[in-house]
Amino acid sequence: DTGVSQDPRHKITKRGQNVTFRCDPISEHNRLYWYRQTLGQGPEFLTYFQNEAQLEKSRLLSDRFSAERPKGSFSTLEIQRTEQGDSAMYLCASSLAGASYEQYFGPGTRLTVT
Amino acid sequence: GNSVTQMEGPVTLSEEAFLTINCTYTATGYPSLFWYVQYPGEGLQLLLKATKADDKGSNKGFEATYRKETTSFHLEKGSVQVSDSAVYFCALLHYGGSQGNLIFGKGTKLSVKP
């Protein structure tokens, strides 16, 4: 297994455009998490899935954000009508359901909104 | 609410110096505590963990002890190497209603000079 992968690694977009990121977790992991990290800050939780069910969403996840995990494997995070404040590193992590303390992180997608 | 406070960086040390990075937390109940490390250009990696009071987590020469009485989880290493240069994040995992999302501190950048 090659670990958690994310695509793209970098994305530059203009304000108002929509963007979509993809995360492929470790294959046997049934939990998948999205975090956001801004410069000089630690990661902040956005949402998580167990299999295909989205079980929790943070207050940070405004209605412009939507996440899916349709078959319980990879996940997508879409941001509609991007704003400059959305510029951040978006991190994906995965774990086994009984081992949330062992979250394995991907390299992240760096979003720049101009 | 739950939160993590860690010492601000950057921290610059000479090789073989002793390292301490302070971390304190606020949480109801008994969270699990972690140190994650982010090497330049790489994703977050779990460095060590402790799941109950007085537990000591250790890995790669780093240690941290879960101190319930002082709500602390300070990271220490007796002799740092240039290869330890990275950003270190203290985090807690509180199972409460959130089912296991990590709460991170802001991170402390460590630079080790030869």
mmCIF file of C-alpha atoms in Angstrom:
data_model
loop_
_atom_site.group_PDB
_atom_site.id
_atom_site.type_symbol
_atom_site.label_atom_id
_atom_site.label_comp_id
_atom_site.label_asym_id
_atom_site.label_seq_id
_atom_site.Cartn_x
_atom_site.Cartn_y
_atom_site.Cartn_z
ATOM 1 C CA ASP A 1 0.000 0.000 0.000
ATOM 2 C CA THR A 2 1.328 3.413 -0.927
ATOM 3 C CA GLY A 3 -0.547 5.391 1.717
ATOM 4 C CA VAL A 4 -3.084 8.169 1.356
ATOM 5 C CA SER A 5 -2.905 10.017 -1.939
ATOM 6 C CA GLN A 6 -4.436 13.324 -2.945
ATOM 7 C CA ASP A 7 -4.925 14.953 -6.293
ATOM 8 C CA PRO A 8 -4.088 17.551 -7.404
ATOM 9 C CA ARG A 9 -1.184 18.598 -5.211
ATOM 10 C CA HIS A 10 -1.590 22.231 -6.189
ATOM 11 C CA LYS A 11 -4.523 24.176 -7.574
ATOM 12 C CA ILE A 12 -4.680 27.820 -8.539
ATOM 13 C CA THR A 13 -8.108 29.185 -9.344
ATOM 14 C CA LYS A 14 -9.840 32.494 -9.745
ATOM 15 C CA ARG A 15 -12.347 33.739 -7.256
ATOM 16 C CA GLY A 16 -15.821 32.503 -8.037
ATOM 17 C CA GLN A 17 -14.713 29.292 -9.757
ATOM 18 C CA ASN A 18 -15.532 25.808 -8.499
ATOM 19 C CA VAL A 19 -12.811 23.338 -7.572
ATOM 20 C CA THR A 20 -12.824 19.651 -6.718
ATOM 21 C CA PHE A 21 -10.174 17.661 -4.888
ATOM 22 C CA ARG A 22 -9.806 13.927 -4.646
ATOM 23 C CA CYS A 23 -8.512 11.720 -1.856
ATOM 24 C CA ASP A 24 -7.694 8.015 -2.079
ATOM 25 C CA PRO A 25 -7.354 6.496 1.390
ATOM 26 C CA ILE A 26 -5.417 3.423 2.451
ATOM 27 C CA SER A 27 -7.434 0.608 0.948
ATOM 28 C CA GLU A 28 -8.553 -1.188 4.092
ATOM 29 C CA HIS A 29 -9.423 2.001 5.994
ATOM 30 C CA ASN A 30 -13.139 2.650 6.364
ATOM 31 C CA ARG A 31 -12.834 6.123 7.915
ATOM 32 C CA LEU A 32 -11.841 9.149 5.882
ATOM 33 C CA TYR A 33 -11.301 12.671 7.216
ATOM 34 C CA TRP A 34 -10.889 16.094 5.632
ATOM 35 C CA TYR A 35 -8.941 18.860 7.369
ATOM 36 C CA ARG A 36 -7.950 22.365 6.332
ATOM 37 C CA GLN A 37 -4.654 23.980 7.251
ATOM 38 C CA THR A 38 -3.917 27.667 6.795
ATOM 39 C CA LEU A 39 -0.464 29.210 7.016
ATOM 40 C CA GLY A 40 0.943 29.140 10.531
ATOM 41 C CA GLN A 41 -1.953 27.131 11.914
ATOM 42 C CA GLY A 42 -2.569 23.522 12.721
ATOM 43 C CA PRO A 43 -5.023 21.460 10.703
ATOM 44 C CA GLU A 44 -8.717 22.052 11.438
ATOM 45 C CA PHE A 45 -11.305 19.318 11.091
ATOM 46 C CA LEU A 46 -13.864 19.725 8.305
ATOM 47 C CA THR A 47 -15.740 16.442 7.986
ATOM 48 C CA TYR A 48 -15.409 12.686 8.133
ATOM 49 C CA PHE A 49 -16.928 9.571 6.607
ATOM 50 C CA GLN A 50 -17.337 6.059 7.797
ATOM 51 C CA ASN A 51 -17.644 4.001 4.658
ATOM 52 C CA GLU A 52 -19.962 6.076 2.442
ATOM 53 C CA ALA A 53 -21.800 7.814 5.286
ATOM 54 C CA GLN A 54 -20.822 11.367 6.189
ATOM 55 C CA LEU A 55 -21.072 11.258 9.975
ATOM 56 C CA GLU A 56 -19.947 14.700 11.055
ATOM 57 C CA LYS A 57 -19.425 18.145 9.604
ATOM 58 C CA SER A 58 -17.619 21.038 11.238
ATOM 59 C CA ARG A 59 -19.050 24.540 11.445
ATOM 60 C CA LEU A 60 -16.143 25.452 9.128
ATOM 61 C CA LEU A 61 -17.837 23.544 6.330
ATOM 62 C CA SER A 62 -20.035 26.233 4.846
ATOM 63 C CA ASP A 63 -22.762 25.453 2.331
ATOM 64 C CA ARG A 64 -20.272 26.165 -0.470
ATOM 65 C CA PHE A 65 -18.388 23.040 0.540
ATOM 66 C CA SER A 66 -19.581 19.543 -0.211
ATOM 67 C CA ALA A 67 -17.867 16.232 0.311
ATOM 68 C CA GLU A 68 -18.771 12.807 -0.980
ATOM 69 C CA ARG A 69 -17.539 9.269 -0.666
ATOM 70 C CA PRO A 70 -19.920 7.458 -2.989
ATOM 71 C CA LYS A 71 -18.607 3.911 -2.775
ATOM 72 C CA GLY A 72 -16.842 4.064 0.519
ATOM 73 C CA SER A 73 -13.456 4.259 -1.151
ATOM 74 C CA PHE A 74 -12.155 7.550 -2.579
ATOM 75 C CA SER A 75 -13.640 10.886 -1.557
ATOM 76 C CA THR A 76 -14.081 14.238 -3.246
ATOM 77 C CA LEU A 77 -14.247 17.679 -1.700
ATOM 78 C CA GLU A 78 -15.848 20.387 -3.822
ATOM 79 C CA ILE A 79 -15.741 24.094 -3.125
ATOM 80 C CA GLN A 80 -18.223 26.203 -5.076
ATOM 81 C CA ARG A 81 -17.807 29.915 -5.789
ATOM 82 C CA THR A 82 -14.342 30.001 -4.255
ATOM 83 C CA GLU A 83 -13.289 32.965 -2.153
ATOM 84 C CA GLN A 84 -9.794 34.188 -1.303
ATOM 85 C CA GLY A 85 -10.333 33.002 2.264
ATOM 86 C CA ASP A 86 -10.551 29.443 0.955
ATOM 87 C CA SER A 87 -6.841 29.511 0.130
ATOM 88 C CA ALA A 88 -5.326 26.793 2.307
ATOM 89 C CA MET A 89 -3.884 23.303 2.343
ATOM 90 C CA TYR A 90 -6.622 20.671 2.273
ATOM 91 C CA LEU A 91 -5.572 17.473 4.011
ATOM 92 C CA CYS A 92 -7.122 14.066 3.828
ATOM 93 C CA ALA A 93 -6.555 11.312 6.379
ATOM 94 C CA SER A 94 -7.825 7.787 6.813
ATOM 95 C CA SER A 95 -8.067 5.254 9.603
ATOM 96 C CA LEU A 96 -9.762 2.094 10.683
ATOM 97 C CA ALA A 97 -13.037 2.718 12.500
ATOM 98 C CA GLY A 98 -11.764 1.225 15.732
ATOM 99 C CA ALA A 99 -8.489 3.130 15.578
ATOM 100 C CA SER A 100 -9.288 6.802 15.036
ATOM 101 C CA TYR A 101 -6.098 7.611 16.861
ATOM 102 C CA GLU A 102 -4.101 6.154 13.998
ATOM 103 C CA GLN A 103 -4.964 8.635 11.281
ATOM 104 C CA TYR A 104 -2.684 8.531 8.265
ATOM 105 C CA PHE A 105 -2.420 11.769 6.350
ATOM 106 C CA GLY A 106 -1.974 12.432 2.676
ATOM 107 C CA PRO A 107 0.384 15.098 1.291
ATOM 108 C CA GLY A 108 -2.422 17.619 0.898
ATOM 109 C CA THR A 109 -3.783 19.797 -1.883
ATOM 110 C CA ARG A 110 -2.649 23.414 -1.773
ATOM 111 C CA LEU A 111 -5.384 25.735 -3.041
ATOM 112 C CA THR A 112 -4.632 29.302 -4.037
ATOM 113 C CA VAL A 113 -7.571 31.531 -4.911
ATOM 114 C CA THR A 114 -6.595 34.666 -6.819
ATOM 115 C CA GLY B 1 -14.395 23.461 24.213
ATOM 116 C CA ASN B 2 -11.418 21.241 23.526
ATOM 117 C CA SER B 3 -8.179 22.980 22.583
ATOM 118 C CA VAL B 4 -4.420 22.552 22.388
ATOM 119 C CA THR B 5 -1.830 25.217 23.097
ATOM 120 C CA GLN B 6 1.790 24.698 22.166
ATOM 121 C CA MET B 7 4.835 26.896 22.442
ATOM 122 C CA GLU B 8 5.409 29.267 19.591
ATOM 123 C CA GLY B 9 8.366 28.872 17.350
ATOM 124 C CA PRO B 10 10.517 28.897 15.572
ATOM 125 C CA VAL B 11 12.928 26.984 17.759
ATOM 126 C CA THR B 12 16.541 26.899 16.594
ATOM 127 C CA LEU B 13 18.980 24.482 18.201
ATOM 128 C CA SER B 14 22.453 23.194 17.539
ATOM 129 C CA GLU B 15 22.917 19.516 16.783
ATOM 130 C CA GLU B 16 22.986 17.342 19.926
ATOM 131 C CA ALA B 17 21.144 19.950 22.005
ATOM 132 C CA PHE B 18 18.231 19.013 24.278
ATOM 133 C CA LEU B 19 14.760 19.723 22.936
ATOM 134 C CA THR B 20 11.570 20.562 24.779
ATOM 135 C CA ILE B 21 8.397 21.702 23.044
ATOM 136 C CA ASN B 22 5.638 22.524 25.495
ATOM 137 C CA CYS B 23 2.051 21.468 24.927
ATOM 138 C CA THR B 24 -0.959 21.931 27.177
ATOM 139 C CA TYR B 25 -4.545 21.002 26.506
ATOM 140 C CA THR B 26 -8.085 21.777 27.582
ATOM 141 C CA ALA B 27 -10.616 19.001 27.325
ATOM 142 C CA THR B 28 -13.477 17.414 29.169
ATOM 143 C CA GLY B 29 -12.962 13.829 30.117
ATOM 144 C CA TYR B 30 -9.869 11.913 29.138
ATOM 145 C CA PRO B 31 -8.615 12.571 25.641
ATOM 146 C CA SER B 32 -5.836 10.743 23.866
ATOM 147 C CA LEU B 33 -2.797 12.886 23.091
ATOM 148 C CA PHE B 34 -0.458 12.887 20.104
ATOM 149 C CA TRP B 35 2.536 14.489 18.537
ATOM 150 C CA TYR B 36 2.581 14.695 14.759
ATOM 151 C CA VAL B 37 5.555 15.812 12.670
ATOM 152 C CA GLN B 38 5.602 17.418 9.245
ATOM 153 C CA TYR B 39 8.916 17.273 7.423
ATOM 154 C CA PRO B 40 9.494 19.785 4.616
ATOM 155 C CA GLY B 41 7.444 18.844 1.564
ATOM 156 C CA GLU B 42 5.820 15.845 3.240
ATOM 157 C CA GLY B 43 2.504 15.016 4.874
ATOM 158 C CA LEU B 44 1.780 14.830 8.583
ATOM 159 C CA GLN B 45 3.136 11.737 10.299
ATOM 160 C CA LEU B 46 2.214 10.370 13.687
ATOM 161 C CA LEU B 47 5.304 10.611 15.891
ATOM 162 C CA LEU B 48 3.994 9.266 19.188
ATOM 163 C CA LYS B 49 0.853 8.922 21.265
ATOM 164 C CA ALA B 50 -0.448 8.370 24.793
ATOM 165 C CA THR B 51 -3.965 7.259 25.520
ATOM 166 C CA LYS B 52 -4.235 7.625 29.307
ATOM 167 C CA ALA B 53 -2.759 9.553 32.201
ATOM 168 C CA ASP B 54 0.887 8.809 33.040
ATOM 169 C CA ASP B 55 1.421 6.974 29.751
ATOM 170 C CA LYS B 56 4.686 7.797 28.036
ATOM 171 C CA GLY B 57 4.774 7.788 24.270
ATOM 172 C CA SER B 58 8.138 7.368 22.577
ATOM 173 C CA ASN B 59 9.532 7.048 19.066
ATOM 174 C CA LYS B 60 12.776 7.901 17.270
ATOM 175 C CA GLY B 61 14.313 9.201 20.509
ATOM 176 C CA PHE B 62 11.387 11.536 21.202
ATOM 177 C CA GLU B 63 9.303 11.147 24.354
ATOM 178 C CA ALA B 64 6.210 12.740 25.867
ATOM 179 C CA THR B 65 4.360 11.908 29.088
ATOM 180 C CA TYR B 66 0.617 12.428 29.532
ATOM 181 C CA ARG B 67 0.316 14.556 32.688
ATOM 182 C CA LYS B 68 -3.302 14.836 33.751
ATOM 183 C CA GLU B 69 -2.563 16.988 36.794
ATOM 184 C CA THR B 70 -0.919 19.687 34.661
ATOM 185 C CA THR B 71 -2.894 18.903 31.466
ATOM 186 C CA SER B 72 0.381 18.742 29.587
ATOM 187 C CA PHE B 73 2.112 16.562 27.000
ATOM 188 C CA HIS B 74 5.528 18.123 26.450
ATOM 189 C CA LEU B 75 7.762 16.711 23.712
ATOM 190 C CA GLU B 76 11.404 16.025 24.577
ATOM 191 C CA LYS B 77 14.492 14.669 22.886
ATOM 192 C CA GLY B 78 17.867 14.368 24.499
ATOM 193 C CA SER B 79 20.016 15.022 21.450
ATOM 194 C CA VAL B 80 18.525 16.488 18.280
ATOM 195 C CA GLN B 81 19.870 15.928 14.783
ATOM 196 C CA VAL B 82 19.704 18.067 11.672
ATOM 197 C CA SER B 83 17.225 15.536 10.276
ATOM 198 C CA ASP B 84 14.782 16.419 13.081
ATOM 199 C CA SER B 85 14.169 19.816 11.474
ATOM 200 C CA ALA B 86 10.419 19.912 10.887
ATOM 201 C CA VAL B 87 7.161 21.331 12.204
ATOM 202 C CA TYR B 88 5.782 19.532 15.262
ATOM 203 C CA PHE B 89 2.082 19.514 16.108
ATOM 204 C CA CYS B 90 0.524 18.525 19.399
ATOM 205 C CA ALA B 91 -2.998 17.128 19.066
ATOM 206 C CA LEU B 92 -5.784 15.589 21.066
ATOM 207 C CA LEU B 93 -8.484 13.128 20.182
ATOM 208 C CA HIS B 94 -11.706 13.371 22.085
ATOM 209 C CA TYR B 95 -14.233 10.701 21.474
ATOM 210 C CA GLY B 96 -17.216 12.588 22.868
ATOM 211 C CA GLY B 97 -19.802 13.427 20.313
ATOM 212 C CA SER B 98 -17.199 14.038 17.639
ATOM 213 C CA GLN B 99 -16.300 10.405 17.159
ATOM 214 C CA GLY B 100 -12.645 10.978 16.818
ATOM 215 C CA ASN B 101 -11.556 14.051 14.908
ATOM 216 C CA LEU B 102 -8.156 15.409 15.901
ATOM 217 C CA ILE B 103 -7.744 18.876 17.405
ATOM 218 C CA PHE B 104 -4.315 20.347 16.677
ATOM 219 C CA GLY B 105 -2.136 23.058 18.124
ATOM 220 C CA LYS B 106 -0.657 25.683 15.826
ATOM 221 C CA GLY B 107 2.614 23.840 15.370
ATOM 222 C CA THR B 108 6.193 24.594 16.370
ATOM 223 C CA LYS B 109 8.882 24.839 13.722
ATOM 224 C CA LEU B 110 12.202 23.313 14.757
ATOM 225 C CA SER B 111 15.433 24.080 12.940
ATOM 226 C CA VAL B 112 18.555 22.164 13.921
ATOM 227 C CA LYS B 113 21.897 23.601 12.813
ATOM 228 C CA PRO B 114 24.988 21.433 12.322
#
